[in-house]
Short mmCIF file of C-alpha atoms and ligand atoms in Angstrom, two decimals:
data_model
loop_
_atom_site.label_atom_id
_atom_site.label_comp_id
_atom_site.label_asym_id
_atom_site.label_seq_id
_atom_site.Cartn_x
_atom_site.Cartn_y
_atom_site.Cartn_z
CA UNK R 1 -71.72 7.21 17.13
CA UNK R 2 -74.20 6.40 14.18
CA UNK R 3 -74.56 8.50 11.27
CA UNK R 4 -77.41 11.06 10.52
CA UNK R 5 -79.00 10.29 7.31
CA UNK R 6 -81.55 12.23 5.02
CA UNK R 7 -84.76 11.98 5.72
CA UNK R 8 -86.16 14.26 2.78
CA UNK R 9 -84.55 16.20 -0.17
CA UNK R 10 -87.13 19.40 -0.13
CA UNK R 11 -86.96 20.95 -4.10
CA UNK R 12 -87.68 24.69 -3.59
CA UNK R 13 -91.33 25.48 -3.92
CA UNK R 14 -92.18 28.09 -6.63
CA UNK R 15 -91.21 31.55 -6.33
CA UNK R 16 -93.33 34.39 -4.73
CA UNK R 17 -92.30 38.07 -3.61
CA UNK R 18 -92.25 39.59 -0.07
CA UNK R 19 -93.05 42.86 -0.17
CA UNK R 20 -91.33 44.03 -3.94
CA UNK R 21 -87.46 43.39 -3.11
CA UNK R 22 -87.32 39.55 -1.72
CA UNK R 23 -88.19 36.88 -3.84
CA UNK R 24 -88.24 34.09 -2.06
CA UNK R 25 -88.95 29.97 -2.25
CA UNK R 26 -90.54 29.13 1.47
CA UNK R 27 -89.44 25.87 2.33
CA UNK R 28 -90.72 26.17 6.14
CA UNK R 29 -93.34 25.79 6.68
CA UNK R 30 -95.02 25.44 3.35
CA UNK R 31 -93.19 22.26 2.08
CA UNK R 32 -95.02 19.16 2.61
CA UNK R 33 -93.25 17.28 5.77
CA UNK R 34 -91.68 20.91 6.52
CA UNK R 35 -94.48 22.83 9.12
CA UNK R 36 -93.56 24.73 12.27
CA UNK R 37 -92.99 21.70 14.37
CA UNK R 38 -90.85 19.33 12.10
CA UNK R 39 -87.95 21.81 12.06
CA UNK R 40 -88.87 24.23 15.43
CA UNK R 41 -86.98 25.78 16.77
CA UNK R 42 -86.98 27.25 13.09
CA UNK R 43 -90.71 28.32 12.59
CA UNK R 44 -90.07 29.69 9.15
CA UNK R 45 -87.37 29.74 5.94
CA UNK R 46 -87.73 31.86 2.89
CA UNK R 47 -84.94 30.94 0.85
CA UNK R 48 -84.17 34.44 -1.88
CA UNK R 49 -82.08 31.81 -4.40
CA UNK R 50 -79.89 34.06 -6.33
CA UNK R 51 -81.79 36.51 -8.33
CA UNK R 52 -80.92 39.69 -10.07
CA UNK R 53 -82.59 42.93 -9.13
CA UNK R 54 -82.37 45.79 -11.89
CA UNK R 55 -81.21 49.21 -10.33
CA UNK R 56 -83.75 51.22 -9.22
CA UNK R 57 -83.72 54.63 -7.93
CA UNK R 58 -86.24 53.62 -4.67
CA UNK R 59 -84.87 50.56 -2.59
CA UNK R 60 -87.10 47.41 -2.81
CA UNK R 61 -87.94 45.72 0.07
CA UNK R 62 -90.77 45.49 2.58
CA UNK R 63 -92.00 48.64 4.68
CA UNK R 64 -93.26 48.47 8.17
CA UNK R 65 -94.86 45.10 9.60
CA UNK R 66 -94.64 43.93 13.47
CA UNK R 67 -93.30 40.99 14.47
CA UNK R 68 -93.97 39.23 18.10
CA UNK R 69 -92.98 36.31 19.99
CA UNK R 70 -89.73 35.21 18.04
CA UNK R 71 -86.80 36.29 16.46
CA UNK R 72 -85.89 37.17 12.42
CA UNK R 73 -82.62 36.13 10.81
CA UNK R 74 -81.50 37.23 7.72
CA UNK R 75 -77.87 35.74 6.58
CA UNK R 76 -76.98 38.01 2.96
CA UNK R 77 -74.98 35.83 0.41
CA UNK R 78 -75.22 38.41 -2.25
CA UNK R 79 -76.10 42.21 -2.29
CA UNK R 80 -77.03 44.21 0.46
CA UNK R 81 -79.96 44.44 2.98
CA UNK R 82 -81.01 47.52 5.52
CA UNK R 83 -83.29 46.94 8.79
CA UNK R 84 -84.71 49.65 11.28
CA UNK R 85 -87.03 48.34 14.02
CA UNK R 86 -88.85 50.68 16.34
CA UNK R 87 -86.85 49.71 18.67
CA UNK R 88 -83.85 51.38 17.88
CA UNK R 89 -82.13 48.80 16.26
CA UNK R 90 -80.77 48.85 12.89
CA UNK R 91 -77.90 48.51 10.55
CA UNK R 92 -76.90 47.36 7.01
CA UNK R 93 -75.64 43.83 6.30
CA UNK R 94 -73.11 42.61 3.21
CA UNK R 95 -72.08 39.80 1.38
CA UNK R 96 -71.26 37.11 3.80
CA UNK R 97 -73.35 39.61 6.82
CA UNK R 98 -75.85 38.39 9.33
CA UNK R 99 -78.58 40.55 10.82
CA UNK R 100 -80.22 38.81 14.39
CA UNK R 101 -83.07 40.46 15.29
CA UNK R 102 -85.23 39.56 18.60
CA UNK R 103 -88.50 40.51 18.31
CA UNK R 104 -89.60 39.04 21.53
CA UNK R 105 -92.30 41.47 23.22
CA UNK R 106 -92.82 43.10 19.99
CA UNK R 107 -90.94 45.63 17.15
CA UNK R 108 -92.11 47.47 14.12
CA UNK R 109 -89.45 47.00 11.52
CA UNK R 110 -88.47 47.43 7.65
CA UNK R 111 -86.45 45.64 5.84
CA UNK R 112 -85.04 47.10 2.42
CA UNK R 113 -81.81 46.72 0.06
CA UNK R 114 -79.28 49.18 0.91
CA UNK R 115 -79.71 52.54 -1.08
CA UNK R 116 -76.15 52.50 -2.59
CA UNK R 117 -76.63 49.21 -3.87
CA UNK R 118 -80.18 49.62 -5.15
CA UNK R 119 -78.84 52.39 -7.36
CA UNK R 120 -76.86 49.62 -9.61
CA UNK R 121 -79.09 46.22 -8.54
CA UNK R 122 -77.40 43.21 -8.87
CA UNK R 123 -77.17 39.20 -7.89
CA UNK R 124 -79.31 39.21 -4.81
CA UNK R 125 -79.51 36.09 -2.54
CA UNK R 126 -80.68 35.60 1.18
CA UNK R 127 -82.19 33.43 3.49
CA UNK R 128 -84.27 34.67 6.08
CA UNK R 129 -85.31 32.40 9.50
CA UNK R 130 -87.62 33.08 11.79
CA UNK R 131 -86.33 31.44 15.26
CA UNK R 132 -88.68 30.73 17.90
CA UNK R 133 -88.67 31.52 21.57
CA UNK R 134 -89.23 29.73 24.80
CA UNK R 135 -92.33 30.45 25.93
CA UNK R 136 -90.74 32.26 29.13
CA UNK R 137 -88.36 34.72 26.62
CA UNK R 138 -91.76 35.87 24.04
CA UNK R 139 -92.17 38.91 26.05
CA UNK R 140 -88.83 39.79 27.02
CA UNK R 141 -86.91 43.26 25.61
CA UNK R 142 -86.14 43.29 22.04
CA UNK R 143 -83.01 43.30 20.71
CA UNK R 144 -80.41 43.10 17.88
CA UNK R 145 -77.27 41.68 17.07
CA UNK R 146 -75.42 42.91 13.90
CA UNK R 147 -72.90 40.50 13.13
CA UNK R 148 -70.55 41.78 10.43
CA UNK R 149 -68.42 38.64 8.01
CA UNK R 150 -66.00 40.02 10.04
CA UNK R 151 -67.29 39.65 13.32
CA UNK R 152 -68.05 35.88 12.81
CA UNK R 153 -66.21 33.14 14.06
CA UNK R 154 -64.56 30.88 11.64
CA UNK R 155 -62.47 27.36 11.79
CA UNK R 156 -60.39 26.32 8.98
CA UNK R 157 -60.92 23.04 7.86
CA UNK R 158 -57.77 20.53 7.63
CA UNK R 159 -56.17 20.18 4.29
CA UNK R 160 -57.98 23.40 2.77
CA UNK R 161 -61.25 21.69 2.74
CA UNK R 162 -63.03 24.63 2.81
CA UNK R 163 -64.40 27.17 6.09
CA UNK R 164 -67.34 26.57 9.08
CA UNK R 165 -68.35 30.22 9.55
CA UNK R 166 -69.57 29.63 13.12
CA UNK R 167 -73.49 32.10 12.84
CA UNK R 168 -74.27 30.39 16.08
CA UNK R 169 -74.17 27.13 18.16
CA UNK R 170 -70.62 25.58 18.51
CA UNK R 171 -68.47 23.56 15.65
CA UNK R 172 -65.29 21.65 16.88
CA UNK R 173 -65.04 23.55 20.35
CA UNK R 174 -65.25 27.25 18.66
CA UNK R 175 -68.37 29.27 19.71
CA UNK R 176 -70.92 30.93 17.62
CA UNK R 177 -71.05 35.00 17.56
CA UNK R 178 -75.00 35.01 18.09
CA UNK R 179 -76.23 34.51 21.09
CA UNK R 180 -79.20 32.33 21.75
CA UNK R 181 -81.99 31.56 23.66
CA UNK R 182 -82.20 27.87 22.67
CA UNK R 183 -79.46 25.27 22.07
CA UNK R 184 -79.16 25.52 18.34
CA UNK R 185 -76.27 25.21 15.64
CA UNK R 186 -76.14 27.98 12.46
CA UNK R 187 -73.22 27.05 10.37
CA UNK R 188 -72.47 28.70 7.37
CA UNK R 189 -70.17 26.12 5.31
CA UNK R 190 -67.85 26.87 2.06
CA UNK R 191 -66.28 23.60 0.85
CA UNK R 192 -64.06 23.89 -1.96
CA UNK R 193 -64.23 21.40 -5.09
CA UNK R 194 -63.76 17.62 -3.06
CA UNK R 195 -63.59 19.36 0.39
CA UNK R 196 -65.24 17.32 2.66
CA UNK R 197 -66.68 18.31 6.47
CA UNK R 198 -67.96 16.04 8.96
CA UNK R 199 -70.67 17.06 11.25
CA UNK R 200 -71.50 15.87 15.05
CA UNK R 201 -74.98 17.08 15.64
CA UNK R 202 -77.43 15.48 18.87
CA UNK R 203 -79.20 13.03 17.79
CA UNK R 204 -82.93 15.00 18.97
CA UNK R 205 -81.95 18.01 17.27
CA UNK R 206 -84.01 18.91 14.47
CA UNK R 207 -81.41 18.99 11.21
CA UNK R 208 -81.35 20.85 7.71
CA UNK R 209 -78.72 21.92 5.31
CA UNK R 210 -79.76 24.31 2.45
CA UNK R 211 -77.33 24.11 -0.48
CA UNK R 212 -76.57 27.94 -1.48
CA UNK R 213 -73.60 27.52 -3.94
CA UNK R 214 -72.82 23.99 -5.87
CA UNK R 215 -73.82 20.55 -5.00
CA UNK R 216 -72.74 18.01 -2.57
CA UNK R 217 -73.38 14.68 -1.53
CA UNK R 218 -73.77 13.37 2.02
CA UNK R 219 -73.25 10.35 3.99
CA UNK R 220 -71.49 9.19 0.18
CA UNK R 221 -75.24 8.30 -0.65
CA UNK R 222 -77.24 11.21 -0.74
CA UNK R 223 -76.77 14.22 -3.62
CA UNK R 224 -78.15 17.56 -2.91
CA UNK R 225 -78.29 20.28 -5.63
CA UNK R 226 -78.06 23.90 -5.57
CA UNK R 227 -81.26 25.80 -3.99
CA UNK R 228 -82.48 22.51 -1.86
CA UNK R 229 -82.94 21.54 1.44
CA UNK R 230 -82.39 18.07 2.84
CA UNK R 231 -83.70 17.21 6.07
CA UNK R 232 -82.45 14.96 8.66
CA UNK R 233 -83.52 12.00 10.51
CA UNK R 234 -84.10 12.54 14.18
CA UNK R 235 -81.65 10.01 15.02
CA UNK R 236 -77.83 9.26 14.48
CA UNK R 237 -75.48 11.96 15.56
CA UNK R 238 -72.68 12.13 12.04
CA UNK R 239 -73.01 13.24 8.70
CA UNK R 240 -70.38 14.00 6.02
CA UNK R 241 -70.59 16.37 3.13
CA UNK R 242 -68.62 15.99 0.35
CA UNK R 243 -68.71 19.16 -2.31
CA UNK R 244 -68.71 17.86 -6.09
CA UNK R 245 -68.05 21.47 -6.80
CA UNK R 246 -66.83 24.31 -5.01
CA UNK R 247 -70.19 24.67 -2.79
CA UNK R 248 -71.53 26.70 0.42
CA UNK R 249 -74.10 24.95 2.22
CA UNK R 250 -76.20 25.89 5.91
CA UNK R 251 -76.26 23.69 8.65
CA UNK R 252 -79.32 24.37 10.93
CA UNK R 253 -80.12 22.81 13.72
CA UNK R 254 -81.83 22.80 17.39
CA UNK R 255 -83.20 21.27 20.28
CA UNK R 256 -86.81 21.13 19.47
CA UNK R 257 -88.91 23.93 21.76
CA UNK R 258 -91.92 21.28 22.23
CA UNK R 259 -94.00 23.83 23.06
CA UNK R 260 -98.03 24.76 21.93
CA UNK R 261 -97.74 27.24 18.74
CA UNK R 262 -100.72 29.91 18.20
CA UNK R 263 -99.01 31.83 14.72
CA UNK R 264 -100.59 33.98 12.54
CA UNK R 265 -99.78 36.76 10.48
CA UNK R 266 -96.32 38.14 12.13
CA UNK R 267 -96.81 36.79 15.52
CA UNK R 268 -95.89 33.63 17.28
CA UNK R 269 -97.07 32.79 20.46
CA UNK R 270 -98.40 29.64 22.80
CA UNK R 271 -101.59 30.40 23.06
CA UNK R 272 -104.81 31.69 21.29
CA UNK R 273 -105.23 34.28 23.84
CA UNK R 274 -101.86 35.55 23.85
CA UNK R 275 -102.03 36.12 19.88
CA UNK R 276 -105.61 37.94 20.01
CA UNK R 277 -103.26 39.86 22.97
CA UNK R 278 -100.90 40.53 20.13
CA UNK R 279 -103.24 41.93 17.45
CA UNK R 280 -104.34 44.35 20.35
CA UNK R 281 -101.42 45.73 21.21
CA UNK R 282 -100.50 46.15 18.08
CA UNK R 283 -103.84 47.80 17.24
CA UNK R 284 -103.45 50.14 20.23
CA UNK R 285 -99.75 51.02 19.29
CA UNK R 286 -97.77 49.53 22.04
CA UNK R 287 -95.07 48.50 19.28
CA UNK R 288 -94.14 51.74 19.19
CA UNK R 289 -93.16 53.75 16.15
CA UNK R 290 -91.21 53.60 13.09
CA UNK R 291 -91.19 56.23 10.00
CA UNK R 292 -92.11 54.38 6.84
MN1 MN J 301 -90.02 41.12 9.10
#
């Protein structure tokens, strides 16, 4: 097998808020060499980098918004985050905490910090995905997977390298707690100071690795820092990461979709038809209802 090497070390873009309580750098699809199709499955990435929100008496976050077509992750490294969709779904998500939420034929959701932890604020730091679906899964039931730190599967690397946290895909025969609609690989890593992980990835899949915590190098050529995003060369199947200091990184990556994208707004679909579909059913409030 041939090793994976970096194609592209993405810096994250300048700062912007969604809604008033995520304050995120979008590195998918806005960086240049990063749009829908270089990384799809994984339409979208708004990267929170760790950030301090002051207490406030109100949660922050973002109220009621549709989504269509695809499906929003949102993996908490620090503080706390609450959903609700219109769809019944709903839960809060700690430290360590991943929410999986299928929009598919359509929700209404909101997304907020968790009251209790608004109240004091705090180091706040997220990521949030947007995974797309096959074209024969857009319309299918909604649905939602809370996944607890707990809840996720883990394998302990040899010689107390560090942990793969196992989101979703498979690493070294254990499978991931998310199900999927796609072949794709989630792996939340934590490498202690020197630890080093290798990764076996297919060669077609598209590949990332956001740095969360510390800095690492890969392949021994290739140093990432904290808060950036290397992408991978479509080709190769190995890569090795080697922390320089204690470090958590995310491994992403899928078996490209390869199918027509017509986005806009908070909907993802194939076709120009379907999305002009999707602005009038939300119009005509077929997402249902949700209480701001
Ligand atoms: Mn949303």
């Amino acid at each position: 097998m041939t090793s994976k090497r970096i194609e592209l070390i993405a810096k994250p873009n300048p700062a912007h808020f969604v809604g008033d309580g995520f304050r995120v750098h979008n590195f998918i699809p806005s960086y240049p060499g990063l749009d829908m199709k270089r990384m799809d499955p994984f339409i979208m990435l708004d990267y929170n980098s760790k950030y301090a929100f002051p207490a406030s008496s109100s949660p922050k976050g973002v109220g009621v918004h549709p989504h269509r077509g695809f499906e929003t992750v949102t993996i908490a490294y620090k503080g706390k985050v609450e959903h609700h969709d219109s769809a019944g779904g709903g839960g809060v998500i700690g430290e360590g905490g991943v929410q999986w939420m299928t929009a598919a034929s359509g929700v209404l959701h909101k997304e907020y910090h968790e009251r209790e932890w608004s109240k004091t604020g705090g180091d706040f730091q997220m990521v949030q995905l947007w995974v797309n679906l096959p074209a024969q899964y857009k319309m299918s039931a909604p649905k939602y997977q809370a996944l607890d730190h707990e809840k996720i599967a883990k394998v302990n690397l040899p010689e107390g390298a560090g942990i793969v946290e196992v989101i979703a895909g498979e690493f070294k025969g254990i499978q991931g707690s998310a199900s999927t609609f796609s072949p794709l690989n989630m792996l939340n890593t934590k490498l202690e100071k020197d630890g080093q992980v290798e990764f076996t990835i297919p060669a077609d899949h598209n590949t990332a690795m956001l740095v969360v915590e510390g800095s690492v190098r890969v392949n021994d050529t290739d140093i990432v820092p904290t808060d950036h995003l290397a992408l991978f060369e479509n080709k190769g199947e190995n890569f090795t990461v080697f922390a320089l200091q204690k470090a958590v990184v995310l491994i992403l990556s899928g078996e490209p979709l390869n199918e027509p994208i017509a986005a806009h707004g908070p909907f993802v679909m194939n076709t120009r038809a379907e999305l002009m579909e999707a602005f009038r059913d939300f119009n005509e409030g077929k997402f249902g209802y949700l209480e701001d």
